[in-house]
Amino acid sequence: MKIGFLSLGCPKNLVDGEVMLGLAEQAGHEITNDASNADVLVVNTCAFIDSAKQESIDAILEMAEQKKSGACRTLIVTGCLGERYREELKREIPEIDVVLGTGEVPEIVSALSGTKGQRSKVREAAAVPLTLYKKPTYLYDAATPRHLSTPRHFAYVKVAEGCDYTCSFCIIPTLRGAYRSRTADSIVTEARNLAARGVKELILISQDTTFYGNDRGERGALARLLRELNGVDGLEWIRLLYLYPTTITDDTLAAMAECEKVCRYVDLPLQHASAAVLERMRRPGNRASYDKLLARIRERVPGVTLRTTFIAGYPGETEAEFDELRAFVRDTEFDHVGVFTYSHEEGTRAYSADDDVTPPVKRRRRDQLMEMQKGIVARAQARRVGQRVRVLVDGPSGEHRLVVQGRLAGQAPEIDPVVFFTESDPDELIPGTFVEGEVVAAREYDLVVSPVLSLVEAPSG
């Protein structure tokens, strides 16, 4: 059958989608980008916050309409929304034939063949509460087939699944289960396989990447893994996403500083800076401990790029507490900052609190933080003009097809600003190649680079 697949949400969800596609291909099915020509449509959903849920629902409804008018005869919903609201989805959108949760990735094969596994069956609406459902335990390995949906020169690799934290605003531990690490052998084997397919940038992900191995009693496991991956032929960049304030160890920072392929890039979602708000969030730390942590990172990893995210408008957040956050952002001068307005999610600990910060105040606070960050970035970008940089070419820009874009080691794909080249020579600026260039201008968050010399050949094969 021809399978049309739409994946929404974070890179962790994307990897689940790629595994499902790989399993479908292994079973003899064909992947198509034309939804109107698909026999089966699959929507891999996100349910982290309200906007993500709405995007997922809109996508399901769109595919339901496609099912009515096209070749499609089966509509499958997978991912976090399916795990969280499976009975509601089936009841409200009868066009859905199968709902698979986050722990049912392998069941995509039986769902495509028209047979439903026991856990694929829709639960009764009046059944067990969400918090008492059996939590997922599935974890893929190096032998699991994957159909990469990213550009062929970079790929995400899950080093672990699930989460053990109890952050009051987050539903992920319920949807994804307890933290469980893959073995280092499995990850390194997968990395070698991906490098052989032309992948130049490996992006390690999990709910807390710096906790890797701790659940298995393997202290220092991430540093050892980075050093092993640094020796994989063909890889040029190794990037870590989703680090946690209390699990960033000195040996991990040392590996980041010493391994030439490991990007000096720390993605550290801090969520807030007010001690009172962090306590209500059930998050560790305060302004003083965060200042100490960031100083330690910058000292041990010279030239590091710091990325973080914050939540504006958490229940009970006062103007004084928000001012603490503003002062922290102003003083720290992060390289990249993302700000979300608080989303009041059922099933979380915070849901019992009064969502007392009004939507306009949430938006104002978010906008104030982002406006401040815009000024910080503008000053930093101006200082880069005239510097020589190494850029990974990503290909034609989505904004301007005649303009080629790329990224520095301090820019992660899809979430950070980019580099635009002043030239678009297809013989030089080939996706997957590394190019040396000079920064000639800054355009808000993005940089403009004049290419000088190709350093690494394009992936073969």
Tab-separated table of C-alpha atoms in Angstrom:
chain	number	residue	atom	x	y	z
A	1	MET	CA	0.000	0.000	0.000
A	2	LYS	CA	0.963	3.625	-0.413
A	3	ILE	CA	1.460	5.361	2.944
A	4	GLY	CA	1.108	9.111	3.422
A	5	PHE	CA	2.724	10.259	6.656
A	6	LEU	CA	2.597	13.584	8.520
A	7	SER	CA	4.705	14.023	11.675
A	8	LEU	CA	4.207	16.944	14.056
A	9	GLY	CA	5.954	18.113	17.210
A	10	CYS	CA	9.487	17.703	18.507
A	11	PRO	CA	12.460	15.792	17.040
A	12	LYS	CA	11.807	12.964	19.507
A	13	ASN	CA	8.399	12.472	17.939
A	14	LEU	CA	9.984	12.765	14.489
A	15	VAL	CA	12.273	9.812	15.242
A	16	ASP	CA	9.238	7.740	16.234
A	17	GLY	CA	7.707	8.645	12.888
A	18	GLU	CA	10.868	7.684	11.023
A	19	VAL	CA	10.883	4.311	12.777
A	20	MET	CA	7.252	3.720	11.821
A	21	LEU	CA	8.054	4.587	8.215
A	22	GLY	CA	11.038	2.250	8.273
A	23	LEU	CA	8.927	-0.585	9.648
A	24	ALA	CA	6.266	0.104	7.002
A	25	GLU	CA	8.853	-0.042	4.209
A	26	GLN	CA	10.336	-3.219	5.649
A	27	ALA	CA	6.842	-4.746	5.483
A	28	GLY	CA	6.669	-3.915	1.770
A	29	HIS	CA	4.694	-0.683	1.785
A	30	GLU	CA	5.529	2.420	-0.246
A	31	ILE	CA	5.903	5.935	1.188
A	32	THR	CA	4.262	8.743	-0.775
A	33	ASN	CA	4.253	12.530	-0.361
A	34	ASP	CA	0.948	12.799	-2.231
A	35	ALA	CA	-1.860	12.508	0.315
A	36	SER	CA	-4.479	12.302	-2.405
A	37	ASN	CA	-2.838	9.154	-3.741
A	38	ALA	CA	-2.262	7.403	-0.396
A	39	ASP	CA	-4.085	4.216	0.570
A	40	VAL	CA	-3.345	4.904	4.244
A	41	LEU	CA	-2.842	8.264	5.940
A	42	VAL	CA	-0.895	8.464	9.226
A	43	VAL	CA	-0.812	11.566	11.439
A	44	ASN	CA	1.901	11.426	14.120
A	45	THR	CA	0.723	13.928	16.718
A	46	CYS	CA	1.986	16.160	19.527
A	47	ALA	CA	0.101	16.994	22.740
A	48	PHE	CA	2.587	19.034	24.781
A	49	ILE	CA	0.740	22.369	24.885
A	50	ASP	CA	-2.556	23.780	23.595
A	51	SER	CA	-1.142	25.122	20.326
A	52	ALA	CA	0.483	21.767	19.532
A	53	LYS	CA	-2.742	19.913	20.289
A	54	GLN	CA	-4.702	22.257	18.048
A	55	GLU	CA	-2.192	21.815	15.221
A	56	SER	CA	-2.524	18.041	15.565
A	57	ILE	CA	-6.322	18.139	15.597
A	58	ASP	CA	-6.381	20.408	12.544
A	59	ALA	CA	-4.085	17.988	10.719
A	60	ILE	CA	-6.271	15.006	11.622
A	61	LEU	CA	-9.390	16.815	10.406
A	62	GLU	CA	-7.639	17.717	7.159
A	63	MET	CA	-6.643	14.100	6.593
A	64	ALA	CA	-10.182	12.983	7.499
A	65	GLU	CA	-11.474	15.179	4.677
A	66	GLN	CA	-8.808	13.727	2.401
A	67	LYS	CA	-10.026	10.253	3.304
A	68	LYS	CA	-13.517	11.194	2.150
A	69	SER	CA	-12.374	12.531	-1.217
A	70	GLY	CA	-9.179	10.631	-2.089
A	71	ALA	CA	-7.885	7.092	-2.435
A	72	CYS	CA	-7.356	6.710	1.319
A	73	ARG	CA	-9.288	3.955	3.027
A	74	THR	CA	-7.562	3.981	6.446
A	75	LEU	CA	-6.704	6.884	8.767
A	76	ILE	CA	-4.261	6.161	11.606
A	77	VAL	CA	-3.440	8.562	14.433
A	78	THR	CA	-0.224	7.993	16.389
A	79	GLY	CA	1.928	9.813	18.929
A	80	CYS	CA	1.303	11.832	22.073
A	81	LEU	CA	-2.228	13.005	21.261
A	82	GLY	CA	-3.202	9.403	20.586
A	83	GLU	CA	-1.659	8.298	23.878
A	84	ARG	CA	-3.457	11.023	25.796
A	85	TYR	CA	-6.886	11.264	24.153
A	86	ARG	CA	-7.422	8.051	22.207
A	87	GLU	CA	-11.035	7.436	23.191
A	88	GLU	CA	-11.998	11.095	22.702
A	89	LEU	CA	-10.358	11.177	19.262
A	90	LYS	CA	-12.150	8.082	18.075
A	91	ARG	CA	-15.467	9.305	19.451
A	92	GLU	CA	-15.235	12.849	18.040
A	93	ILE	CA	-13.592	11.981	14.696
A	94	PRO	CA	-15.169	8.728	13.476
A	95	GLU	CA	-13.043	8.768	10.304
A	96	ILE	CA	-10.123	7.583	12.466
A	97	ASP	CA	-9.670	3.818	12.097
A	98	VAL	CA	-6.750	3.129	14.450
A	99	VAL	CA	-5.157	5.045	17.329
A	100	LEU	CA	-1.634	4.095	18.432
A	101	GLY	CA	0.057	5.564	21.500
A	102	THR	CA	3.714	6.406	22.061
A	103	GLY	CA	4.546	2.883	23.223
A	104	GLU	CA	2.893	1.195	20.267
A	105	VAL	CA	5.303	2.199	17.508
A	106	PRO	CA	5.877	-1.384	16.244
A	107	GLU	CA	2.116	-1.926	15.941
A	108	ILE	CA	2.079	0.305	12.880
A	109	VAL	CA	2.743	-2.826	10.809
A	110	SER	CA	-0.362	-4.677	12.035
A	111	ALA	CA	-2.388	-1.458	11.773
A	112	LEU	CA	-1.378	-1.113	8.122
A	113	SER	CA	-2.314	-4.718	7.430
A	114	GLY	CA	-5.776	-4.123	8.848
A	115	THR	CA	-5.376	-6.009	12.124
A	116	LYS	CA	-5.329	-4.194	15.427
A	117	GLY	CA	-3.246	-5.315	18.363
A	118	GLN	CA	-4.853	-5.469	21.780
A	119	ARG	CA	-3.576	-2.026	22.810
A	120	SER	CA	-4.648	-0.497	19.508
A	121	LYS	CA	-8.290	-0.899	20.445
A	122	VAL	CA	-9.973	2.280	21.536
A	123	ARG	CA	-10.418	2.495	25.296
A	124	GLU	CA	-13.840	3.207	26.692
A	125	ALA	CA	-14.430	6.861	27.565
A	126	ALA	CA	-15.278	6.014	31.178
A	127	ALA	CA	-12.252	3.784	31.681
A	128	VAL	CA	-9.133	4.293	33.811
A	129	PRO	CA	-7.901	7.888	34.338
A	130	LEU	CA	-4.958	8.986	32.183
A	131	THR	CA	-2.527	9.007	35.100
A	132	LEU	CA	-3.229	5.312	35.803
A	133	TYR	CA	-2.753	3.999	32.272
A	134	LYS	CA	0.129	1.603	31.785
A	135	LYS	CA	3.022	3.812	30.733
A	136	PRO	CA	4.977	3.145	27.529
A	137	THR	CA	8.153	1.073	27.596
A	138	TYR	CA	9.092	0.874	23.893
A	139	LEU	CA	12.643	1.879	22.874
A	140	TYR	CA	14.110	1.399	19.412
A	141	ASP	CA	17.683	0.204	18.739
A	142	ALA	CA	20.309	0.169	15.995
A	143	ALA	CA	18.675	-2.778	14.253
A	144	THR	CA	15.323	-0.990	13.946
A	145	PRO	CA	14.713	0.292	10.390
A	146	ARG	CA	14.342	4.065	9.950
A	147	HIS	CA	13.212	6.132	6.986
A	148	LEU	CA	14.979	9.476	7.464
A	149	SER	CA	12.744	12.465	6.826
A	150	THR	CA	15.397	15.089	7.527
A	151	PRO	CA	17.793	16.317	4.836
A	152	ARG	CA	20.261	13.490	4.279
A	153	HIS	CA	23.207	15.300	5.893
A	154	PHE	CA	21.794	15.446	9.429
A	155	ALA	CA	19.813	13.069	11.625
A	156	TYR	CA	18.427	12.880	15.129
A	157	VAL	CA	19.321	9.951	17.379
A	158	LYS	CA	17.435	9.177	20.564
A	159	VAL	CA	19.842	8.182	23.315
A	160	ALA	CA	16.963	7.542	25.721
A	161	GLU	CA	13.196	7.684	26.029
A	162	GLY	CA	10.875	8.807	28.827
A	163	CYS	CA	11.398	11.060	31.841
A	164	ASP	CA	11.651	10.652	35.622
A	165	TYR	CA	11.115	14.310	36.553
A	166	THR	CA	7.900	15.666	38.044
A	167	CYS	CA	7.847	19.205	36.599
A	168	SER	CA	4.396	20.512	37.447
A	169	PHE	CA	3.644	21.910	33.973
A	170	CYS	CA	4.642	18.814	31.980
A	171	ILE	CA	2.650	15.759	30.859
A	172	ILE	CA	5.589	13.981	29.173
A	173	PRO	CA	6.360	11.397	31.921
A	174	THR	CA	2.748	10.199	31.692
A	175	LEU	CA	2.849	10.026	27.896
A	176	ARG	CA	6.365	8.636	27.494
A	177	GLY	CA	6.987	6.555	30.607
A	178	ALA	CA	10.051	6.312	32.839
A	179	TYR	CA	13.543	7.286	31.666
A	180	ARG	CA	15.312	4.432	29.896
A	181	SER	CA	18.685	4.699	28.174
A	182	ARG	CA	19.859	2.839	25.122
A	183	THR	CA	23.184	1.035	25.289
A	184	ALA	CA	26.246	2.859	24.038
A	185	ASP	CA	26.921	0.032	21.551
A	186	SER	CA	23.469	0.512	20.020
A	187	ILE	CA	23.923	4.270	19.659
A	188	VAL	CA	27.438	4.020	18.206
A	189	THR	CA	26.312	1.342	15.759
A	190	GLU	CA	23.436	3.521	14.629
A	191	ALA	CA	25.806	6.477	14.283
A	192	ARG	CA	28.126	4.453	12.036
A	193	ASN	CA	25.176	3.330	9.918
A	194	LEU	CA	23.943	6.910	9.550
A	195	ALA	CA	27.425	8.180	8.665
A	196	ALA	CA	27.648	5.500	5.973
A	197	ARG	CA	24.390	6.912	4.544
A	198	GLY	CA	25.917	10.388	4.268
A	199	VAL	CA	24.921	11.940	7.599
A	200	LYS	CA	27.417	14.632	8.639
A	201	GLU	CA	25.665	16.018	11.717
A	202	LEU	CA	24.394	13.733	14.472
A	203	ILE	CA	21.961	15.322	16.926
A	204	LEU	CA	21.560	13.456	20.224
A	205	ILE	CA	18.155	13.875	21.853
A	206	SER	CA	16.090	12.662	24.818
A	207	GLN	CA	13.992	14.294	27.535
A	208	ASP	CA	17.246	14.885	29.474
A	209	THR	CA	20.294	13.988	27.428
A	210	THR	CA	22.771	14.645	30.260
A	211	PHE	CA	20.956	12.041	32.405
A	212	TYR	CA	21.961	9.403	29.851
A	213	GLY	CA	23.134	6.190	31.516
A	214	ASN	CA	22.245	7.254	35.050
A	215	ASP	CA	19.157	5.045	35.034
A	216	ARG	CA	21.447	2.106	34.311
A	217	GLY	CA	23.886	3.055	37.080
A	218	GLU	CA	26.451	4.149	34.477
A	219	ARG	CA	27.952	7.361	35.827
A	220	GLY	CA	29.919	9.297	33.210
A	221	ALA	CA	28.174	7.419	30.399
A	222	LEU	CA	27.479	10.510	28.266
A	223	ALA	CA	31.106	11.669	28.279
A	224	ARG	CA	32.257	8.187	27.255
A	225	LEU	CA	29.603	8.077	24.535
A	226	LEU	CA	30.707	11.433	23.122
A	227	ARG	CA	34.307	10.281	22.941
A	228	GLU	CA	33.268	7.092	21.124
A	229	LEU	CA	31.087	9.005	18.677
A	230	ASN	CA	33.923	11.455	18.074
A	231	GLY	CA	35.824	8.605	16.449
A	232	VAL	CA	33.074	7.639	13.982
A	233	ASP	CA	34.359	8.149	10.442
A	234	GLY	CA	32.235	10.442	8.300
A	235	LEU	CA	30.637	12.443	11.100
A	236	GLU	CA	31.641	16.100	11.308
A	237	TRP	CA	29.339	17.520	13.979
A	238	ILE	CA	27.830	15.913	17.084
A	239	ARG	CA	25.226	18.077	18.799
A	240	LEU	CA	23.400	17.623	22.100
A	241	LEU	CA	19.867	18.874	22.703
A	242	TYR	CA	17.734	18.893	25.861
A	243	LEU	CA	20.208	19.119	28.743
A	244	TYR	CA	19.153	19.587	32.370
A	245	PRO	CA	20.632	21.947	34.984
A	246	THR	CA	21.375	19.304	37.621
A	247	THR	CA	22.840	16.634	35.341
A	248	ILE	CA	25.517	18.607	33.448
A	249	THR	CA	28.728	17.117	34.835
A	250	ASP	CA	32.314	18.253	34.480
A	251	ASP	CA	33.248	15.134	32.524
A	252	THR	CA	30.545	15.921	29.943
A	253	LEU	CA	31.801	19.497	29.630
A	254	ALA	CA	35.368	18.210	29.292
A	255	ALA	CA	34.343	15.866	26.473
A	256	MET	CA	32.523	18.735	24.766
A	257	ALA	CA	35.633	20.907	24.981
A	258	GLU	CA	38.120	18.222	23.940
A	259	CYS	CA	36.281	16.335	21.165
A	260	GLU	CA	36.703	18.243	17.919
A	261	LYS	CA	33.461	16.924	16.409
A	262	VAL	CA	31.261	17.764	19.409
A	263	CYS	CA	29.647	21.155	18.904
A	264	ARG	CA	30.233	23.618	21.708
A	265	TYR	CA	26.514	24.097	22.042
A	266	VAL	CA	24.480	23.752	25.225
A	267	ASP	CA	20.687	23.593	24.968
A	268	LEU	CA	19.520	24.114	28.546
A	269	PRO	CA	15.770	24.703	29.072
A	270	LEU	CA	15.763	26.643	32.372
A	271	GLN	CA	12.059	27.670	32.309
A	272	HIS	CA	12.446	30.565	34.807
A	273	ALA	CA	14.855	32.374	37.133
A	274	SER	CA	12.661	33.244	40.119
A	275	ALA	CA	13.255	30.808	42.978
A	276	ALA	CA	9.581	31.003	43.967
A	277	VAL	CA	8.330	30.216	40.457
A	278	LEU	CA	10.866	27.414	39.998
A	279	GLU	CA	9.730	25.875	43.273
A	280	ARG	CA	6.098	25.946	42.127
A	281	MET	CA	7.233	24.399	38.843
A	282	ARG	CA	9.010	21.643	40.813
A	283	ARG	CA	12.224	22.631	39.089
A	284	PRO	CA	15.652	22.773	40.785
A	285	GLY	CA	17.731	25.896	41.175
A	286	ASN	CA	17.470	29.655	41.507
A	287	ARG	CA	19.123	32.734	40.031
A	288	ALA	CA	22.316	32.248	42.047
A	289	SER	CA	22.717	28.560	41.184
A	290	TYR	CA	21.973	29.240	37.511
A	291	ASP	CA	24.568	32.031	37.395
A	292	LYS	CA	27.115	29.632	38.879
A	293	LEU	CA	26.206	26.858	36.445
A	294	LEU	CA	26.409	29.082	33.366
A	295	ALA	CA	29.739	30.532	34.495
A	296	ARG	CA	31.074	26.977	34.912
A	297	ILE	CA	29.892	26.003	31.422
A	298	ARG	CA	31.445	29.081	29.820
A	299	GLU	CA	34.709	28.552	31.690
A	300	ARG	CA	35.062	24.862	30.808
A	301	VAL	CA	33.812	25.139	27.216
A	302	PRO	CA	35.295	28.334	25.763
A	303	GLY	CA	33.231	29.828	22.952
A	304	VAL	CA	30.144	27.802	23.897
A	305	THR	CA	26.772	28.756	22.433
A	306	LEU	CA	24.020	28.856	25.063
A	307	ARG	CA	20.398	28.217	24.192
A	308	THR	CA	17.490	28.181	26.641
A	309	THR	CA	13.699	28.372	26.872
A	310	PHE	CA	11.423	30.064	29.395
A	311	ILE	CA	7.751	29.942	30.343
A	312	ALA	CA	5.929	33.250	30.776
A	313	GLY	CA	2.760	33.493	32.846
A	314	TYR	CA	3.061	30.412	35.033
A	315	PRO	CA	0.277	30.321	37.692
A	316	GLY	CA	0.927	32.884	40.395
A	317	GLU	CA	3.739	34.631	38.505
A	318	THR	CA	3.828	38.198	39.820
A	319	GLU	CA	5.316	41.239	38.130
A	320	ALA	CA	8.184	41.098	40.604
A	321	GLU	CA	8.892	37.457	39.746
A	322	PHE	CA	8.719	38.252	36.052
A	323	ASP	CA	11.153	41.134	36.615
A	324	GLU	CA	13.580	38.596	38.100
A	325	LEU	CA	13.373	36.634	34.863
A	326	ARG	CA	13.865	39.752	32.740
A	327	ALA	CA	16.940	40.723	34.742
A	328	PHE	CA	18.342	37.214	34.311
A	329	VAL	CA	17.897	37.301	30.526
A	330	ARG	CA	19.394	40.806	30.343
A	331	ASP	CA	22.450	39.932	32.437
A	332	THR	CA	23.180	36.473	31.035
A	333	GLU	CA	23.054	37.351	27.314
A	334	PHE	CA	22.097	33.953	25.979
A	335	ASP	CA	22.824	33.270	22.308
A	336	HIS	CA	19.379	31.799	21.626
A	337	VAL	CA	16.194	32.156	23.677
A	338	GLY	CA	12.720	30.742	23.143
A	339	VAL	CA	9.744	31.851	25.242
A	340	PHE	CA	6.436	30.005	25.587
A	341	THR	CA	3.315	31.290	27.247
A	342	TYR	CA	2.124	28.920	29.947
A	343	SER	CA	-0.411	26.340	28.756
A	344	HIS	CA	-2.784	24.970	31.424
A	345	GLU	CA	-2.719	21.224	30.705
A	346	GLU	CA	-5.001	18.651	32.297
A	347	GLY	CA	-3.130	15.709	33.732
A	348	THR	CA	-0.296	17.890	35.039
A	349	ARG	CA	0.279	18.826	38.679
A	350	ALA	CA	-0.155	22.503	37.836
A	351	TYR	CA	-3.651	21.908	36.516
A	352	SER	CA	-5.040	22.055	40.057
A	353	ALA	CA	-3.647	25.586	40.455
A	354	ASP	CA	-5.566	28.654	39.359
A	355	ASP	CA	-4.473	29.722	35.870
A	356	ASP	CA	-4.544	33.295	37.124
A	357	VAL	CA	-2.223	35.109	34.711
A	358	THR	CA	-4.441	36.380	31.929
A	359	PRO	CA	-3.642	35.579	28.288
A	360	PRO	CA	-2.863	39.244	27.434
A	361	VAL	CA	-0.400	39.438	30.339
A	362	LYS	CA	1.228	36.158	29.272
A	363	ARG	CA	1.672	37.466	25.740
A	364	ARG	CA	2.999	40.824	26.951
A	365	ARG	CA	5.595	39.162	29.142
A	366	ARG	CA	6.634	36.829	26.350
A	367	ASP	CA	6.958	39.724	23.922
A	368	GLN	CA	8.980	41.778	26.410
A	369	LEU	CA	11.473	38.954	26.854
A	370	MET	CA	11.798	38.388	23.127
A	371	GLU	CA	12.224	42.106	22.423
A	372	MET	CA	15.013	42.255	25.000
A	373	GLN	CA	16.642	39.172	23.481
A	374	LYS	CA	16.416	40.706	20.023
A	375	GLY	CA	18.590	43.588	21.178
A	376	ILE	CA	21.084	41.244	22.821
A	377	VAL	CA	21.385	39.216	19.624
A	378	ALA	CA	21.721	42.326	17.430
A	379	ARG	CA	24.719	43.505	19.450
A	380	ALA	CA	26.309	40.056	19.377
A	381	GLN	CA	25.739	39.680	15.637
A	382	ALA	CA	27.318	43.056	14.919
A	383	ARG	CA	30.484	41.880	16.676
A	384	ARG	CA	30.680	38.902	14.317
A	385	VAL	CA	30.917	40.938	11.122
A	386	GLY	CA	34.345	40.359	9.602
A	387	GLN	CA	34.906	36.984	11.280
A	388	ARG	CA	35.815	33.826	9.385
A	389	VAL	CA	33.334	31.006	10.029
A	390	ARG	CA	32.758	27.382	9.045
A	391	VAL	CA	29.265	26.785	7.707
A	392	LEU	CA	27.359	23.597	6.994
A	393	VAL	CA	25.313	24.084	3.806
A	394	ASP	CA	21.659	23.089	4.234
A	395	GLY	CA	20.397	24.042	0.766
A	396	PRO	CA	17.910	26.494	-0.740
A	397	SER	CA	16.154	28.736	1.755
A	398	GLY	CA	12.493	28.134	2.443
A	399	GLU	CA	11.981	31.898	2.312
A	400	HIS	CA	13.832	32.535	-0.941
A	401	ARG	CA	14.437	29.533	-3.198
A	402	LEU	CA	17.267	31.322	-5.041
A	403	VAL	CA	19.137	31.917	-1.784
A	404	VAL	CA	21.203	29.159	-0.170
A	405	GLN	CA	21.301	28.866	3.608
A	406	GLY	CA	23.404	27.010	6.132
A	407	ARG	CA	24.322	26.900	9.805
A	408	LEU	CA	27.219	27.470	12.170
A	409	ALA	CA	28.160	24.955	14.859
A	410	GLY	CA	26.207	27.180	17.248
A	411	GLN	CA	22.965	26.848	15.282
A	412	ALA	CA	20.760	23.765	15.558
A	413	PRO	CA	18.479	22.925	12.629
A	414	GLU	CA	14.846	24.060	12.645
A	415	ILE	CA	14.996	25.971	15.957
A	416	ASP	CA	17.854	28.477	15.662
A	417	PRO	CA	18.681	31.341	13.275
A	418	VAL	CA	20.548	30.506	10.070
A	419	VAL	CA	23.269	31.741	7.741
A	420	PHE	CA	22.410	33.121	4.301
A	421	PHE	CA	25.092	33.037	1.608
A	422	THR	CA	25.759	35.990	-0.646
A	423	GLU	CA	26.241	33.590	-3.572
A	424	SER	CA	24.262	30.578	-4.767
A	425	ASP	CA	26.767	28.609	-6.852
A	426	PRO	CA	25.313	25.064	-7.056
A	427	ASP	CA	28.785	23.652	-7.759
A	428	GLU	CA	30.116	24.950	-4.431
A	429	LEU	CA	27.150	25.284	-2.096
A	430	ILE	CA	26.018	21.669	-2.101
A	431	PRO	CA	23.856	20.504	0.824
A	432	GLY	CA	26.010	18.548	3.243
A	433	THR	CA	29.247	20.332	2.401
A	434	PHE	CA	31.142	22.598	4.766
A	435	VAL	CA	32.161	26.004	3.505
A	436	GLU	CA	34.475	28.599	4.948
A	437	GLY	CA	33.224	32.138	4.694
A	438	GLU	CA	33.328	35.650	6.054
A	439	VAL	CA	30.452	37.241	7.932
A	440	VAL	CA	29.583	40.374	5.975
A	441	ALA	CA	26.295	41.418	7.576
A	442	ALA	CA	23.587	40.526	10.069
A	443	ARG	CA	19.858	40.416	9.338
A	444	GLU	CA	18.057	40.490	12.681
A	445	TYR	CA	18.787	37.025	14.095
A	446	ASP	CA	20.417	35.638	10.932
A	447	LEU	CA	23.884	36.166	9.502
A	448	VAL	CA	24.971	36.867	5.928
A	449	VAL	CA	28.173	35.097	4.866
A	450	SER	CA	30.323	35.398	1.764
A	451	PRO	CA	31.686	31.922	0.940
A	452	VAL	CA	35.408	31.504	0.463
A	453	LEU	CA	36.370	27.838	0.201
A	454	SER	CA	34.691	24.420	0.290
A	455	LEU	CA	36.267	22.361	3.072
A	456	VAL	CA	34.480	19.003	3.012
A	457	GLU	CA	33.153	17.081	0.055
A	458	ALA	CA	29.436	16.442	-0.286
A	459	PRO	CA	28.061	13.099	0.914
A	460	SER	CA	28.445	10.359	-1.660
A	461	GLY	CA	25.959	7.730	-2.647
